mmCIF file of C-alpha atoms in Angstrom:
data_model
loop_
_atom_site.group_PDB
_atom_site.id
_atom_site.type_symbol
_atom_site.label_atom_id
_atom_site.label_comp_id
_atom_site.label_asym_id
_atom_site.label_seq_id
_atom_site.Cartn_x
_atom_site.Cartn_y
_atom_site.Cartn_z
ATOM 1 C CA MET A 1 -1.270 8.139 11.585
ATOM 2 C CA ALA A 2 -2.648 4.686 11.573
ATOM 3 C CA PHE A 3 -3.860 6.019 8.110
ATOM 4 C CA ILE A 4 -0.277 7.489 6.976
ATOM 5 C CA LYS A 5 1.906 4.204 8.242
ATOM 6 C CA GLY A 6 -0.663 1.942 7.120
ATOM 7 C CA LEU A 7 -0.852 3.321 3.553
ATOM 8 C CA ILE A 8 2.914 3.229 3.434
ATOM 9 C CA TYR A 9 3.284 0.093 4.287
ATOM 10 C CA LEU A 10 1.241 -1.358 1.771
ATOM 11 C CA ARG A 11 2.384 0.914 -1.091
ATOM 12 C CA ALA A 12 6.155 -0.615 -0.085
ATOM 13 C CA ARG A 13 5.270 -4.241 -0.320
ATOM 14 C CA TRP A 14 3.042 -4.226 -3.532
ATOM 15 C CA LYS A 15 5.845 -2.280 -4.849
ATOM 16 C CA ARG A 16 8.354 -5.240 -4.351
ATOM 17 C CA LEU A 17 6.130 -7.526 -6.297
ATOM 18 C CA ARG A 18 6.393 -7.304 -9.694
ATOM 19 C CA GLY A 19 4.366 -8.707 -13.017
ATOM 20 C CA LEU A 20 1.520 -10.827 -12.348
ATOM 21 C CA ARG A 21 2.064 -11.010 -8.877
ATOM 22 C CA GLY A 22 1.547 -7.647 -8.357
ATOM 23 C CA VAL A 23 -1.730 -7.589 -10.927
ATOM 24 C CA ILE A 24 -3.296 -9.891 -8.315
ATOM 25 C CA ALA A 25 -1.999 -7.876 -5.180
ATOM 26 C CA THR A 26 -3.995 -5.011 -6.526
ATOM 27 C CA GLY A 27 -6.779 -7.027 -7.442
ATOM 28 C CA LEU A 28 -7.297 -8.881 -4.312
ATOM 29 C CA GLY A 29 -7.241 -5.026 -2.308
ATOM 30 C CA GLY A 30 -9.911 -3.573 -5.324
ATOM 31 C CA LEU A 31 -11.751 -7.108 -3.867
ATOM 32 C CA PHE A 32 -11.240 -6.370 -0.359
ATOM 33 C CA VAL A 33 -12.837 -2.729 -1.071
ATOM 34 C CA GLY A 34 -15.395 -4.038 -2.739
ATOM 35 C CA VAL A 35 -15.988 -6.221 -0.282
ATOM 36 C CA ILE A 36 -16.842 -3.730 2.374
ATOM 37 C CA GLY A 37 -18.779 -1.870 0.352
ATOM 38 C CA ILE A 38 -21.575 -4.139 0.224
ATOM 39 C CA TRP A 39 -22.545 -3.278 3.996
ATOM 40 C CA PHE A 40 -20.644 -0.033 4.148
ATOM 41 C CA PRO A 41 -21.307 1.438 0.441
ATOM 42 C CA GLU A 42 -20.511 5.352 2.435
ATOM 43 C CA VAL A 43 -16.781 4.623 2.430
ATOM 44 C CA PHE A 44 -16.977 4.160 -1.852
ATOM 45 C CA ALA A 45 -15.539 7.268 -4.031
ATOM 46 C CA VAL A 46 -14.949 10.919 -2.512
ATOM 47 C CA GLY A 47 -17.780 10.219 0.312
ATOM 48 C CA TYR A 48 -19.209 13.988 0.750
ATOM 49 C CA PRO A 49 -22.365 12.519 0.958
ATOM 50 C CA ALA A 50 -21.681 10.849 4.186
ATOM 51 C CA VAL A 51 -19.412 13.951 4.703
ATOM 52 C CA SER A 52 -22.742 16.333 4.892
ATOM 53 C CA LYS A 53 -24.942 13.362 7.674
ATOM 54 C CA ALA A 54 -21.389 13.574 9.484
ATOM 55 C CA LEU A 55 -22.007 17.479 9.549
ATOM 56 C CA THR A 56 -25.998 17.235 10.200
ATOM 57 C CA HIS A 57 -25.422 14.833 13.079
ATOM 58 C CA SER A 58 -27.282 12.541 11.242
ATOM 59 C CA TYR A 59 -24.838 9.517 11.713
ATOM 60 C CA THR A 60 -24.614 7.563 15.288
ATOM 61 C CA LEU A 61 -21.265 7.691 17.557
ATOM 62 C CA PRO A 62 -20.888 3.329 16.553
ATOM 63 C CA PHE A 63 -21.649 4.315 13.026
ATOM 64 C CA LEU A 64 -19.694 7.289 12.955
ATOM 65 C CA LEU A 65 -16.222 4.903 14.900
ATOM 66 C CA CYS A 66 -17.357 2.182 11.821
ATOM 67 C CA LEU A 67 -17.076 4.366 9.000
ATOM 68 C CA LEU A 68 -14.203 5.764 10.182
ATOM 69 C CA VAL A 69 -12.131 2.753 10.484
ATOM 70 C CA LEU A 70 -13.467 0.780 7.629
ATOM 71 C CA LYS A 71 -12.178 4.759 5.265
ATOM 72 C CA LEU A 72 -8.916 4.411 7.140
ATOM 73 C CA ILE A 73 -8.777 0.817 6.023
ATOM 74 C CA ALA A 74 -10.386 1.213 2.410
ATOM 75 C CA THR A 75 -8.623 3.949 1.786
ATOM 76 C CA ALA A 76 -4.603 2.011 2.827
ATOM 77 C CA VAL A 77 -5.725 -0.867 1.309
ATOM 78 C CA SER A 78 -7.249 0.759 -2.234
ATOM 79 C CA TYR A 79 -3.989 3.302 -2.377
ATOM 80 C CA GLY A 80 -1.244 1.006 -1.195
ATOM 81 C CA THR A 81 -2.083 -1.974 -3.671
ATOM 82 C CA GLY A 82 -1.638 0.052 -6.242
ATOM 83 C CA SER A 83 -5.779 1.061 -7.233
ATOM 84 C CA LEU A 84 -6.616 4.533 -8.743
ATOM 85 C CA GLY A 85 -7.673 7.259 -5.977
ATOM 86 C CA GLY A 86 -5.661 10.316 -3.719
ATOM 87 C CA ILE A 87 -5.456 10.792 -0.062
ATOM 88 C CA PHE A 88 -7.242 14.252 -0.236
ATOM 89 C CA ALA A 89 -11.301 13.054 -0.445
ATOM 90 C CA PRO A 90 -10.522 10.430 2.499
ATOM 91 C CA THR A 91 -9.037 12.390 4.521
ATOM 92 C CA LEU A 92 -10.866 14.936 4.790
ATOM 93 C CA PHE A 93 -14.116 12.124 5.298
ATOM 94 C CA MET A 94 -12.122 10.262 8.246
ATOM 95 C CA GLY A 95 -11.645 13.870 9.793
ATOM 96 C CA ALA A 96 -15.522 14.399 9.730
ATOM 97 C CA MET A 97 -16.107 11.259 11.082
ATOM 98 C CA ALA A 98 -13.728 11.542 14.075
ATOM 99 C CA GLY A 99 -15.266 15.282 14.929
ATOM 100 C CA GLY A 100 -18.764 13.396 14.582
ATOM 101 C CA ALA A 101 -17.863 11.154 16.965
ATOM 102 C CA VAL A 102 -16.473 13.257 19.245
ATOM 103 C CA ALA A 103 -18.821 15.622 19.975
ATOM 104 C CA SER A 104 -21.224 12.192 19.901
ATOM 105 C CA LEU A 105 -18.973 12.027 22.802
ATOM 106 C CA ALA A 106 -18.938 15.715 23.886
ATOM 107 C CA GLU A 107 -22.570 15.090 24.358
ATOM 108 C CA LEU A 108 -22.543 12.256 26.208
ATOM 109 C CA ALA A 109 -20.631 13.407 29.068
ATOM 110 C CA PHE A 110 -21.704 17.105 29.160
ATOM 111 C CA PRO A 111 -25.201 17.162 27.874
ATOM 112 C CA GLY A 112 -26.366 20.506 27.142
ATOM 113 C CA PHE A 113 -22.879 21.562 27.035
ATOM 114 C CA VAL A 114 -22.319 21.171 23.993
ATOM 115 C CA ALA A 115 -21.939 23.256 20.418
ATOM 116 C CA HIS A 116 -23.653 22.363 17.597
ATOM 117 C CA PRO A 117 -22.376 19.157 16.406
ATOM 118 C CA GLY A 118 -21.373 19.547 12.616
ATOM 119 C CA GLY A 119 -18.432 22.496 14.252
ATOM 120 C CA TYR A 120 -17.286 19.362 15.564
ATOM 121 C CA ALA A 121 -16.908 17.754 12.165
ATOM 122 C CA LEU A 122 -15.342 20.151 10.379
ATOM 123 C CA VAL A 123 -12.850 20.991 12.547
ATOM 124 C CA GLY A 124 -11.857 17.271 12.900
ATOM 125 C CA MET A 125 -11.960 17.562 8.655
ATOM 126 C CA GLY A 126 -8.668 20.463 9.188
ATOM 127 C CA ALA A 127 -6.860 18.719 11.681
ATOM 128 C CA ALA A 128 -6.724 15.244 9.929
ATOM 129 C CA PHE A 129 -6.214 17.415 6.742
ATOM 130 C CA ALA A 130 -3.407 19.189 8.667
ATOM 131 C CA ALA A 131 -1.991 16.260 10.325
ATOM 132 C CA VAL A 132 -1.454 13.769 7.012
ATOM 133 C CA ILE A 133 -0.989 16.670 4.290
ATOM 134 C CA ARG A 134 0.864 19.069 6.595
ATOM 135 C CA ALA A 135 -0.795 21.885 5.298
ATOM 136 C CA PRO A 136 -2.658 23.570 8.271
ATOM 137 C CA LEU A 137 -2.894 27.263 6.720
ATOM 138 C CA THR A 138 -4.011 25.694 3.892
ATOM 139 C CA SER A 139 -6.616 23.578 5.873
ATOM 140 C CA VAL A 140 -7.904 26.946 7.652
ATOM 141 C CA LEU A 141 -8.255 28.496 3.794
ATOM 142 C CA ILE A 142 -10.205 25.483 3.209
ATOM 143 C CA ILE A 143 -12.727 25.165 6.220
ATOM 144 C CA PHE A 144 -13.526 29.155 5.631
ATOM 145 C CA GLU A 145 -13.860 28.249 2.117
ATOM 146 C CA LEU A 146 -16.441 25.703 2.947
ATOM 147 C CA THR A 147 -18.352 27.389 5.688
ATOM 148 C CA GLN A 148 -17.968 31.116 4.781
ATOM 149 C CA ASP A 149 -18.308 31.273 8.983
ATOM 150 C CA TYR A 150 -14.674 32.464 10.998
ATOM 151 C CA HIS A 151 -16.484 31.632 13.991
ATOM 152 C CA ILE A 152 -14.862 28.222 14.318
ATOM 153 C CA ILE A 153 -11.211 29.540 12.780
ATOM 154 C CA LEU A 154 -9.796 29.554 16.148
ATOM 155 C CA ALA A 155 -10.714 26.074 17.324
ATOM 156 C CA LEU A 156 -9.552 24.804 14.430
ATOM 157 C CA MET A 157 -6.263 26.642 14.643
ATOM 158 C CA VAL A 158 -5.533 25.092 17.752
ATOM 159 C CA ALA A 159 -6.578 21.593 16.390
ATOM 160 C CA ASN A 160 -4.729 22.235 13.470
ATOM 161 C CA ALA A 161 -1.505 22.860 15.687
ATOM 162 C CA ILE A 162 -1.816 20.092 18.310
ATOM 163 C CA SER A 163 -2.663 17.564 15.481
ATOM 164 C CA LEU A 164 0.446 18.916 13.762
ATOM 165 C CA ALA A 165 2.695 18.468 16.066
ATOM 166 C CA LEU A 166 1.520 14.950 17.082
ATOM 167 C CA ALA A 167 1.731 14.200 13.547
ATOM 168 C CA ARG A 168 5.124 15.018 13.132
ATOM 169 C CA TYR A 169 6.403 13.648 16.297
ATOM 170 C CA TRP A 170 4.795 10.214 15.672
ATOM 171 C CA HIS A 171 5.791 10.284 11.828
ATOM 172 C CA PRO A 172 8.023 13.552 11.313
ATOM 173 C CA GLU A 173 8.435 12.753 7.378
ATOM 174 C CA PRO A 174 5.735 13.995 5.122
ATOM 175 C CA ILE A 175 3.567 11.288 3.269
ATOM 176 C CA TYR A 176 3.972 12.981 -0.166
ATOM 177 C CA SER A 177 7.407 13.026 0.722
ATOM 178 C CA ALA A 178 7.659 9.467 1.980
ATOM 179 C CA LEU A 179 5.353 8.309 -1.282
ATOM 180 C CA SER A 180 7.985 10.389 -3.546
ATOM 181 C CA SER A 181 11.044 8.293 -2.093
ATOM 182 C CA GLN A 182 9.220 5.023 -3.003
ATOM 183 C CA ASP A 183 9.347 6.049 -6.116
ATOM 184 C CA GLY A 184 12.775 6.953 -6.377
ATOM 185 C CA VAL A 185 11.746 10.957 -6.501
ATOM 186 C CA ALA A 186 14.002 13.141 -4.260
ATOM 187 C CA LEU A 187 11.949 16.178 -3.356
ATOM 188 C CA PRO A 188 14.375 19.316 -3.019
ATOM 189 C CA ASP A 189 14.688 19.870 1.397
ATOM 190 C CA TYR A 190 15.538 23.475 2.841
ATOM 191 C CA GLU A 191 19.442 23.349 1.815
ATOM 192 C CA THR A 192 19.100 22.748 -2.188
ATOM 193 C CA GLU A 193 16.336 25.427 -1.864
ATOM 194 C CA HIS A 194 18.831 27.736 0.053
ATOM 195 C CA LEU A 195 21.260 26.438 -2.888
ATOM 196 C CA LEU A 196 18.906 28.134 -5.604
ATOM 197 C CA HIS A 197 19.407 31.454 -4.017
ATOM 198 C CA GLU A 198 23.181 31.541 -4.490
ATOM 199 C CA ILE A 199 22.275 31.299 -8.313
ATOM 200 C CA HIS A 200 21.297 34.299 -10.653
ATOM 201 C CA VAL A 201 19.540 33.854 -13.636
ATOM 202 C CA SER A 202 22.067 34.888 -15.564
ATOM 203 C CA ASP A 203 24.028 31.774 -14.724
ATOM 204 C CA ALA A 204 22.069 29.865 -16.327
ATOM 205 C CA MET A 205 20.942 31.752 -18.896
ATOM 206 C CA ILE A 206 22.001 30.853 -22.629
ATOM 207 C CA GLY A 207 23.209 33.865 -24.260
ATOM 208 C CA ASN A 208 24.276 32.757 -27.004
ATOM 209 C CA VAL A 209 20.865 32.210 -28.654
ATOM 210 C CA VAL A 210 19.834 32.504 -32.832
ATOM 211 C CA THR A 211 17.408 35.440 -32.888
ATOM 212 C CA LEU A 212 15.839 36.520 -36.553
ATOM 213 C CA PRO A 213 15.177 40.551 -37.232
ATOM 214 C CA GLU A 214 11.824 41.684 -36.946
ATOM 215 C CA ASP A 215 11.080 42.926 -40.519
ATOM 216 C CA ILE A 216 12.036 39.318 -42.066
ATOM 217 C CA THR A 217 9.167 38.260 -44.431
ATOM 218 C CA ILE A 218 7.844 34.578 -44.470
#
């Protein structure tokens, strides 16, 4: 929720800026992320190498938490100030770090009774995706495609349901709808879709069209 609210807030502030002030804000955002990347290059780009290390439990708990917080801040600042990039890969990155951190905490609390930490990271990726993107079924399909293993699907579905419920409670509007609203784009809602069912294709067709005979010569 901190990621969603921070990104939307910063982007709203940036869009109010005009001309040189907007360019300066974008430059400062890039500078801020660049400074973070000097000491923590893992937050740069999509971060798949770092995700792989989280899946293999190669990071310590403090480092996982550090990457989680820094990636959240860097993505919110970068995207919120108009820099290029998206939120798909960062969401998976943060989910992997959060899941890996939960695995490390579980090992400390229940040594010897914890499943493979990679499973926690995968479930974290799926739950984060479900909460931010609001696509829980897509999350399940993505994780299954990555692993080709159905053993964690049940845990993933439970985590998705919980994360989606909490996300809808704390921020009812989906992130892409909020971003579209900032750009002045109104996405169709359920009522609009319902009206489409009352319109036939023939109502929208243009019947009086110019046609050419099939035997016409060039």
